[in-house]
Short mmCIF file of C-alpha atoms in Angstrom, two decimals:
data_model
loop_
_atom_site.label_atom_id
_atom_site.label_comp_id
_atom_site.label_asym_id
_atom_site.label_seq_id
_atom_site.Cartn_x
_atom_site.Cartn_y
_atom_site.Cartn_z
CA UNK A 1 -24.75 -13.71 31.49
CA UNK A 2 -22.26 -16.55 32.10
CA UNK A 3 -19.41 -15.36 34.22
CA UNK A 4 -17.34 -18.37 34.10
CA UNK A 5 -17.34 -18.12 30.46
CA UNK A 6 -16.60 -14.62 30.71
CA UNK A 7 -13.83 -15.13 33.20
CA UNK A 8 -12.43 -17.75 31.40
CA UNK A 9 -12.03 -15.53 28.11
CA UNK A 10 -10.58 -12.33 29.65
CA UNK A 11 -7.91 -14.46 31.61
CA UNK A 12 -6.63 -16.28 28.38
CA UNK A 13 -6.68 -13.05 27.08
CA UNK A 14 -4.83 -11.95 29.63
CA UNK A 15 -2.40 -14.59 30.02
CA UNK A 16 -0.88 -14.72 26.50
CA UNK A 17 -0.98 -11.18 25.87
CA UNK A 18 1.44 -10.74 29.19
CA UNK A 19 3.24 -13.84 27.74
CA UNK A 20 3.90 -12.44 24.77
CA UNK A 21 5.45 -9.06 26.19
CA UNK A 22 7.22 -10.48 28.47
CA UNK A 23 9.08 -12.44 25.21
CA UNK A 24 9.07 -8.97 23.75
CA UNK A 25 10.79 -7.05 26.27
CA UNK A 26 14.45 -7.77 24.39
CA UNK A 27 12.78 -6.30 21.31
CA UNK A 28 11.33 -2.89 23.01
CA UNK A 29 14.47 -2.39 24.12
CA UNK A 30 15.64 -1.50 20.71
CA UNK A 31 13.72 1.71 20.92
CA UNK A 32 11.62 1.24 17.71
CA UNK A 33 9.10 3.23 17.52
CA UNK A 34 6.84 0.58 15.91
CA UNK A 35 8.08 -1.75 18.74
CA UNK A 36 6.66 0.58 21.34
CA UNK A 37 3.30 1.12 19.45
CA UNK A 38 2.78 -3.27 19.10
CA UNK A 39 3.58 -3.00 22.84
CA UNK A 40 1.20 -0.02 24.28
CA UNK A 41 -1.62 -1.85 22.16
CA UNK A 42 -0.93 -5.10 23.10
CA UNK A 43 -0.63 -3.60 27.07
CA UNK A 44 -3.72 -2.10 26.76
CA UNK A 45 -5.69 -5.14 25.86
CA UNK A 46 -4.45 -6.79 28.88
CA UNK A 47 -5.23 -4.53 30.56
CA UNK A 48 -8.89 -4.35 28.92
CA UNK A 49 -9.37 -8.12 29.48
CA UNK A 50 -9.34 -7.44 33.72
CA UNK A 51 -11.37 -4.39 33.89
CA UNK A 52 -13.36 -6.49 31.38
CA UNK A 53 -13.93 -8.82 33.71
CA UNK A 54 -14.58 -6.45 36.43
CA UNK A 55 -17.12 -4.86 34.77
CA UNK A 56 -19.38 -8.18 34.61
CA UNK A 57 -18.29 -8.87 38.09
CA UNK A 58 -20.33 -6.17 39.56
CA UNK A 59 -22.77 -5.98 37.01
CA UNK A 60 -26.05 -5.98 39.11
CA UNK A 61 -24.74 -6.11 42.33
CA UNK A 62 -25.53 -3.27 45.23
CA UNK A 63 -23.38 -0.65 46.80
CA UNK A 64 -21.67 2.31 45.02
CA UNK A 65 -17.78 0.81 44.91
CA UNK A 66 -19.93 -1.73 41.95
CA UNK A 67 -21.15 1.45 40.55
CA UNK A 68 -17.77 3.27 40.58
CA UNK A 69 -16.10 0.01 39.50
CA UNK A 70 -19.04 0.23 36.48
CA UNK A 71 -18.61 3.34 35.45
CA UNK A 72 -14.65 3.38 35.32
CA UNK A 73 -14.54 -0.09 33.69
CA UNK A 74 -16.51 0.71 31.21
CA UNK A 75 -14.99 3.80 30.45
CA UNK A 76 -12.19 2.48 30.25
CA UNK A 77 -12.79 -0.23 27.42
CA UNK A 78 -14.83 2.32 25.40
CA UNK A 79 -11.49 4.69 25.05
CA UNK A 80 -9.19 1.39 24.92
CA UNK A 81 -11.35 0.34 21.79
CA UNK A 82 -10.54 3.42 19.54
CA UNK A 83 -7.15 3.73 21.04
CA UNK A 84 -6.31 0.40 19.94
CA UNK A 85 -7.36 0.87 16.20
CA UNK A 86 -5.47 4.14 15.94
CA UNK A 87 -2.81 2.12 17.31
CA UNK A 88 -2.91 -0.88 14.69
CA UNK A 89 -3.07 1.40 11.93
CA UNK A 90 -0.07 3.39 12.87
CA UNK A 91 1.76 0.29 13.56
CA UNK A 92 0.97 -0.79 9.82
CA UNK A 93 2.29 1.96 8.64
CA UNK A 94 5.26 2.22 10.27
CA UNK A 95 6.20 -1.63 9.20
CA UNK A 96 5.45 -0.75 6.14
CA UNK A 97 6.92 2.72 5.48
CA UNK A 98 9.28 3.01 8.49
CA UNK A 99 8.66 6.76 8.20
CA UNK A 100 8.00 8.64 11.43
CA UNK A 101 7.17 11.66 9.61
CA UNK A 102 4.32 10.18 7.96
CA UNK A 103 2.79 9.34 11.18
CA UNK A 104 3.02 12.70 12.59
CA UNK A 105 1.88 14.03 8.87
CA UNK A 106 -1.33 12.06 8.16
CA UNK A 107 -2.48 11.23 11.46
CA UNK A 108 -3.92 14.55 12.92
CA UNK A 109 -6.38 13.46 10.10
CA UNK A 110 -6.70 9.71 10.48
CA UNK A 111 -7.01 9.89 13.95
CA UNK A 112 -10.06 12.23 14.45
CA UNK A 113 -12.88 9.39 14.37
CA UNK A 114 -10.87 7.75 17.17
CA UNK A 115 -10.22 10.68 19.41
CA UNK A 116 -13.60 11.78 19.19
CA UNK A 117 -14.92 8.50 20.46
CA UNK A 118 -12.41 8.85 23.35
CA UNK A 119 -14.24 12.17 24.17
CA UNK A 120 -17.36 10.87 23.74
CA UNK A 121 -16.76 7.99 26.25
CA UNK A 122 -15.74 10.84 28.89
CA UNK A 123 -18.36 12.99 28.11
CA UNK A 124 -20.72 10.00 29.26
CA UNK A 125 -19.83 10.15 32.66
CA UNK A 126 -21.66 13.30 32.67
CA UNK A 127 -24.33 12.76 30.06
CA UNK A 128 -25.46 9.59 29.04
CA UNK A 129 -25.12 8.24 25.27
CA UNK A 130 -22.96 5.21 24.64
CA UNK A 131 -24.25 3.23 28.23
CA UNK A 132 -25.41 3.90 31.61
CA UNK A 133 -25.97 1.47 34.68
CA UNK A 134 -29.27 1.63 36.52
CA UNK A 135 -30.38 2.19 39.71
CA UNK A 136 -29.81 -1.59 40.76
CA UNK A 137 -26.17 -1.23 38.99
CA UNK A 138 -27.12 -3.07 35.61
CA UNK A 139 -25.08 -1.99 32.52
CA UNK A 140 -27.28 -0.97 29.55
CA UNK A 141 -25.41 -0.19 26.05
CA UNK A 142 -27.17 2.83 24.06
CA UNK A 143 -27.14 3.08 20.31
CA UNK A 144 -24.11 5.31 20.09
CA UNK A 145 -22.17 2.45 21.05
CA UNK A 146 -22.65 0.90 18.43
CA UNK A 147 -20.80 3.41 17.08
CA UNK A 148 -17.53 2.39 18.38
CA UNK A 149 -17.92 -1.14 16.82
CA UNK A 150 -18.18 0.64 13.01
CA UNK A 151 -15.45 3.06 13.96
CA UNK A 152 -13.17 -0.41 14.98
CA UNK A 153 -14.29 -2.22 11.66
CA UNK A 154 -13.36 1.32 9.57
CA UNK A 155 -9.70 1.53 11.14
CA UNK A 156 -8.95 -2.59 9.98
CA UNK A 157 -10.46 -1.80 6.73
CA UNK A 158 -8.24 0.98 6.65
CA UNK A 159 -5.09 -0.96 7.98
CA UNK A 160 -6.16 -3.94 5.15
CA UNK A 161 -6.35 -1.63 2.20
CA UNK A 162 -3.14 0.14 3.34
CA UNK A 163 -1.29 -2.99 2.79
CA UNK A 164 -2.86 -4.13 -0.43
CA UNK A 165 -2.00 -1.24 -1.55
CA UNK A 166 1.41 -1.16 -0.64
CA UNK A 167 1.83 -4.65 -1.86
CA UNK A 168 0.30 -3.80 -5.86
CA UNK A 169 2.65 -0.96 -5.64
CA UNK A 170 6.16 -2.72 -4.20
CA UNK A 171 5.62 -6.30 -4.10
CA UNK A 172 4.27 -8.81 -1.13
CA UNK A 173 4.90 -7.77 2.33
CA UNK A 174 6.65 -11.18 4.18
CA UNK A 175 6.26 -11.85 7.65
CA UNK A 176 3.09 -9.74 8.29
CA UNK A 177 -0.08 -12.20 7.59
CA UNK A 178 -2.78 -9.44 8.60
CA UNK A 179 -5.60 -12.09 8.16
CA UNK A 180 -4.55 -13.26 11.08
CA UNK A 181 -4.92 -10.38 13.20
CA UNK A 182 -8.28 -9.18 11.70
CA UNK A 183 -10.12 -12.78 11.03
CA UNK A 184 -9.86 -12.86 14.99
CA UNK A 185 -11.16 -9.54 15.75
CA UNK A 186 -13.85 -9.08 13.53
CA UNK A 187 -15.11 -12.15 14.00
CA UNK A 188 -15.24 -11.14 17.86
CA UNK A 189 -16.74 -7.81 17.49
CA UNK A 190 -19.65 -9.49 15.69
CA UNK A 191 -20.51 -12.10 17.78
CA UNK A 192 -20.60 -9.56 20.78
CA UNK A 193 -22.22 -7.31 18.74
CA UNK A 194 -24.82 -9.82 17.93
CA UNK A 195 -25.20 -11.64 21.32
CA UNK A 196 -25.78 -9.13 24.21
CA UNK A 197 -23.98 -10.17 27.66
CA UNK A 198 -21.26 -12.61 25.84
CA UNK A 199 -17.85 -11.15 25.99
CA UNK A 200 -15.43 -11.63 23.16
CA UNK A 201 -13.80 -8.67 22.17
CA UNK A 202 -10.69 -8.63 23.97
CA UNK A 203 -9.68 -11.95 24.02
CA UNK A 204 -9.85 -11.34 20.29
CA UNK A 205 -7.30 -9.06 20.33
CA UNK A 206 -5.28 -10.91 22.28
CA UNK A 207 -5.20 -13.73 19.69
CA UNK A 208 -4.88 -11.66 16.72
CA UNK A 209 -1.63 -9.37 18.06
CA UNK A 210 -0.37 -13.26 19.22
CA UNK A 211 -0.77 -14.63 15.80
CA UNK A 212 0.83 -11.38 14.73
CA UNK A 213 3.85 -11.63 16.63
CA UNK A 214 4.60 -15.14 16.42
CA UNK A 215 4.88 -14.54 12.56
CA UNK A 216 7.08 -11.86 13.52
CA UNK A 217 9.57 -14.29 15.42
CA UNK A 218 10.00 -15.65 11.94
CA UNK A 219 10.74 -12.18 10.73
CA UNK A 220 13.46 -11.55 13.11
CA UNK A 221 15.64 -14.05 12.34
CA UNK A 222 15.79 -13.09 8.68
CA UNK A 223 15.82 -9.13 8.97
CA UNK A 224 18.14 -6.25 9.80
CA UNK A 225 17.13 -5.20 13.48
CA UNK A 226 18.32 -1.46 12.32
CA UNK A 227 16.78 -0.87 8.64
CA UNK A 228 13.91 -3.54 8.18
CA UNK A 229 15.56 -5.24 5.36
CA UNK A 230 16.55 -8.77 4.34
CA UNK A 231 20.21 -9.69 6.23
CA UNK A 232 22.81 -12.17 5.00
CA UNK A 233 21.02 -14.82 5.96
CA UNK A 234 18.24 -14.16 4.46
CA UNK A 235 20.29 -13.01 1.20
CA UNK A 236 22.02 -16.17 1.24
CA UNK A 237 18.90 -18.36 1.13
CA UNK A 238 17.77 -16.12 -1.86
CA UNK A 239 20.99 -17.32 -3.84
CA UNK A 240 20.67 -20.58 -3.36
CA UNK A 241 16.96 -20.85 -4.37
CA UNK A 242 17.43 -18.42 -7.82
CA UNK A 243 20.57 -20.35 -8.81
CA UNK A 244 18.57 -23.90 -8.90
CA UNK A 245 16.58 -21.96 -11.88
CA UNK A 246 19.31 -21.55 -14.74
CA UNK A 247 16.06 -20.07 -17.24
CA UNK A 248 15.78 -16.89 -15.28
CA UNK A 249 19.14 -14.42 -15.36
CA UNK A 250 19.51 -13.14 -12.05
CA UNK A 251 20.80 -8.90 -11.21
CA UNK A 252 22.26 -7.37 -8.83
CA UNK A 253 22.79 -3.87 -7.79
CA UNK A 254 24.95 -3.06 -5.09
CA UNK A 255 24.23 0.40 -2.86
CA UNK A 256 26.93 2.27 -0.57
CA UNK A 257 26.12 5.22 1.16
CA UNK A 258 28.48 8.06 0.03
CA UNK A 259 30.88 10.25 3.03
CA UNK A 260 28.99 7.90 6.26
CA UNK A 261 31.49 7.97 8.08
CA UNK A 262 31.64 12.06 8.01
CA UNK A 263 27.76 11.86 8.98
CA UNK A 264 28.64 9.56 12.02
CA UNK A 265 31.45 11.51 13.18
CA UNK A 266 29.74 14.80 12.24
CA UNK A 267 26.16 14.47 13.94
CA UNK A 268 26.79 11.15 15.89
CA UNK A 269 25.61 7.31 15.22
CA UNK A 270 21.91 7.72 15.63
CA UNK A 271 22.19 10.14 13.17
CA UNK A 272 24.21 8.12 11.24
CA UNK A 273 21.74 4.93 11.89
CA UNK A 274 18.80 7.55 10.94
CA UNK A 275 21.03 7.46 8.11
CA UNK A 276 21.04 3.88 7.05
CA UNK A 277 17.50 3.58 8.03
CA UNK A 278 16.46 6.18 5.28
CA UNK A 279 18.41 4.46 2.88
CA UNK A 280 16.24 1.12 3.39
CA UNK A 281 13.65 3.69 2.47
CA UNK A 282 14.53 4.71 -0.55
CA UNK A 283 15.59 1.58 -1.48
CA UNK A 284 11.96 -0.33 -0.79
CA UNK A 285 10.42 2.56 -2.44
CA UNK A 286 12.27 2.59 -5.82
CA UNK A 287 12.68 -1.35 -6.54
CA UNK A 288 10.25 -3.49 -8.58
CA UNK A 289 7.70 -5.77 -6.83
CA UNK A 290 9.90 -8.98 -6.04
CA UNK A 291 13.21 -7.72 -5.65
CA UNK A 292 15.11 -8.27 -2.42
CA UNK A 293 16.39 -5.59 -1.09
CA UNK A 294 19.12 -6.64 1.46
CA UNK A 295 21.63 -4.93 4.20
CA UNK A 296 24.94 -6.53 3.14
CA UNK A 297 27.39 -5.13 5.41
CA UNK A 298 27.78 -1.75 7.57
CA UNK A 299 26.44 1.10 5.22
CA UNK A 300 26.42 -1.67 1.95
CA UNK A 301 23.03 -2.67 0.64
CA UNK A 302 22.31 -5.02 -2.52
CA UNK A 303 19.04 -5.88 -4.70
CA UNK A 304 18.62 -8.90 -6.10
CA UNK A 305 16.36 -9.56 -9.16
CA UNK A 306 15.44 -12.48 -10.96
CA UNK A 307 14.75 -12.99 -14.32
CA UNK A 308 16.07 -9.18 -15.59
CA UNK A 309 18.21 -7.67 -18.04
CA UNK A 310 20.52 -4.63 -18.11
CA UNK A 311 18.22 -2.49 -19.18
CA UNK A 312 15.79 -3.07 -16.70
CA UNK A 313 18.51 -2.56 -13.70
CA UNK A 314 19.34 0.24 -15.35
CA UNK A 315 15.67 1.58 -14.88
CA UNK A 316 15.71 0.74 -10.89
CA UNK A 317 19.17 2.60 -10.48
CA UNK A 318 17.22 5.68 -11.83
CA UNK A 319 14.10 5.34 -9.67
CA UNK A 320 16.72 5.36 -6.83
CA UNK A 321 18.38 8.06 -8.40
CA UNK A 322 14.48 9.75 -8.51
CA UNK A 323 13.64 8.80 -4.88
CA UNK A 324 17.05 9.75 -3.45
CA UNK A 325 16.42 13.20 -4.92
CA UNK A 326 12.82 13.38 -3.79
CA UNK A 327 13.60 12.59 0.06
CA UNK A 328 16.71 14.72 0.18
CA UNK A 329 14.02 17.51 -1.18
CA UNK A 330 11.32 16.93 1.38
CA UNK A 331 12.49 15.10 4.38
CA UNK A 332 14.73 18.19 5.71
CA UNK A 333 17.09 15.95 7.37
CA UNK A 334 20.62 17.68 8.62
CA UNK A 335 22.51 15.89 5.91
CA UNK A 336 22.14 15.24 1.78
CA UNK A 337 21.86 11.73 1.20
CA UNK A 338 23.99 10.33 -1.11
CA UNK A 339 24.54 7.11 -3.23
CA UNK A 340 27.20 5.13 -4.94
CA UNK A 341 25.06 1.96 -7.00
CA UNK A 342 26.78 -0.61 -9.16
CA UNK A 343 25.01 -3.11 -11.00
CA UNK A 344 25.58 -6.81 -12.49
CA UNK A 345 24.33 -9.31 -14.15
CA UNK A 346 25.03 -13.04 -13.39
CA UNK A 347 26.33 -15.59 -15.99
CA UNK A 348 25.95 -18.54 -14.91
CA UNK A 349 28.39 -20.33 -16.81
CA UNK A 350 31.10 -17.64 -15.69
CA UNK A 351 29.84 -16.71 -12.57
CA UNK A 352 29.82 -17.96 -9.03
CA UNK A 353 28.65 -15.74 -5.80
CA UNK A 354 32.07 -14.48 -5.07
CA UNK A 355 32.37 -13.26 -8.51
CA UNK A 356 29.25 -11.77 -8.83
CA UNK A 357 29.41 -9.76 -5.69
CA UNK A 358 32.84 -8.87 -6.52
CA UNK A 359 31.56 -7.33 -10.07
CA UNK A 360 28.75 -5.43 -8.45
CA UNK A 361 31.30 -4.22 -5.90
CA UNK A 362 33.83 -2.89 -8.45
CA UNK A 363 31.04 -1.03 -10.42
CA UNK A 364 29.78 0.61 -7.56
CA UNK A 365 33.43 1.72 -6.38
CA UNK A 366 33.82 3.58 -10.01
CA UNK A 367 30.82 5.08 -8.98
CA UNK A 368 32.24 6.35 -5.62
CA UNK A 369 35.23 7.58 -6.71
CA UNK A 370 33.56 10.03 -9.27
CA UNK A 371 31.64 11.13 -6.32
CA UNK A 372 34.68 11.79 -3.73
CA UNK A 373 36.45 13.19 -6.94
#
């Protein structure tokens, strides 16, 4: 066993992961939900790296604080190890579904392998089966850790075809290059799987939530803090690329969310930014595969699609229409979401931005006064 080496990995490990909170802290102090799940994971990992550390320490060294210190550590990085992967996965699907609900829905399943591993790790304090440390204080792994390796590897798989999924269904998923986070891990797990006494795993994680989150500085600046979607900016880039290509006709369908105000005044903001964020739902989960779905202004939202035709805007206004009906049916919320949706093409030789927002704008307000009348 190489100490140094071991050292030396747990304290980068260390050292970037509290870096990158400590950047983070602005960001957690939105109150996200997913925020606070990339944080508890990410804390835990630092955490891991020093008991890590501790752990090889004492390895083989006399006294019972070493064999406390064993014991504990240990422990401790066996539970962190499922934790984590529950964690990742329900991070996933929160950026990609924002749905809360969902979490608390299909995660007394999903998280069963985990939690069971987490009992498992306890239960060896008493009995014996994933490691135990000898009478001269030397750590020994037993085959049922091995165990919590596959478990790991099933949870990423799991994460990995959650997204691809997602993406063959509505379109590539920007600013979250997964690769990155499992090509790290995985490759970590296998080396310490494979070479007994080198550790590997933790810093691992470190650099794959790092890689993760510096993508997600890139994300940031282009997205709506509240709903997830594109902003202005973001929408404004969009224009400018899709008007350099006069072949492809460009649509647009512009979204207002009927009575808000009532729902803000009625059951307060965060109800009314519950609200919003429900319409970015429905919205990502009705529009074709490259469509940009934007928050324009307040409760405004537009689509953009290149290369279309009316007819084919006229099909993602109904699977609104068919998702909008669907979560006001099964999400129980203490309002009925409703939508006001104009559409537009662009002509380019008519046509300039002002214009074309100012066509989808006047549909959608024919729209809203049938539904106030």
């Amino acid at each position: 066993m190489n100490l140094v080496a071991v050292a030396v990995a747990d304290y980068i490990g260390v050292v970037i992961l509290i870096a990158m909170l400590y950047s983070s802290h602005i960001r957690r102090s939105e109150g996200r939900f997913e925020y606070k799940i990339f944080s508890l994971i990410a804390g835990l990992s630092a955490f891991a790296c020093a008991i890590d550390f501790l752990t090889f320490y004492v390895d083989g060294k006399p006294g019972q604080l070493s064999r406390i210190i064993g014991y504990a550590g240990n422990t401790y990085c066996f539970m962190t190890n499922p934790l984590f992967s529950i964690g990742w996965c329900m991070y996933t699907e929160l950026k990609l579904f924002k749905s809360t609900v969902r979490i608390r829905r299909r995660y007394k399943f999903i998280a069963v392998p985990g939690l069971i591993l987490i009992l498992i790790s306890l239960m060896n304090l008493f009995v014996p089966v994933v490691f135990y440390i000898d009478e001269m204080n030397v750590y020994h792994r037993l085959p049922l850790s091995y165990g919590y390796f596959i478990v790991e590897f099933g949870y990423l798989i799991y994460s990995y075809v959650l997204l691809k999924r997602y993406e063959s269904r509505y379109g590539k998923v920007r600013f979250f290059p997964i690769g990155l986070m499992m090509g790290p891990v995985i490759a970590g797990c296998i080396i310490q799987l494979v070479f007994y006494g080198i550790s590997l795993i933790w810093v691992s994680l470190a650099v794959g939530l790092t890689a993760i989150y510096m993508s997600l500085q890139n994300e940031f600046s282009y997205l709506d803090t509240l709903t997830g979607l594109y902003n202005r900016a973001f929408l404004d880039y969009v224009l400018e690329q899709y008007s350099r290509d006069m072949g492809a006709r460009m649509g647009g369908i512009m979204i207002d969310v009927d009575r808000f105000k009532k729902i803000n005044d009625t059951f307060g903001h965060s109800v009314g930014d519950e609200a919003l964020i429900d319409t970015a739902r429905v919205i990502t989960l009705s529009k074709p595969d490259k469509a940009v779905a934007v928050r324009f202004a307040g409760d405004e939202f537009i689509l953009i699609l290149k290369g279309t035709s009316e007819e084919a805007l006229k099909r993602v206004v109904k699977n609104i229409r068919d998702e909008l009906d669907l979560f006001n049916e099964t999400e129980g919320r203490q309002y009925q979401l409703s939508l006001s949706i104009g559409y537009t093409l662009f002509d380019p030789e008519k046509d300039n931005v002002d214009s074309f927002f100012r066509h989808m704008d006047d549909n959608m307000y024919l729209e809203k006064v049938k539904h106030h009348s």
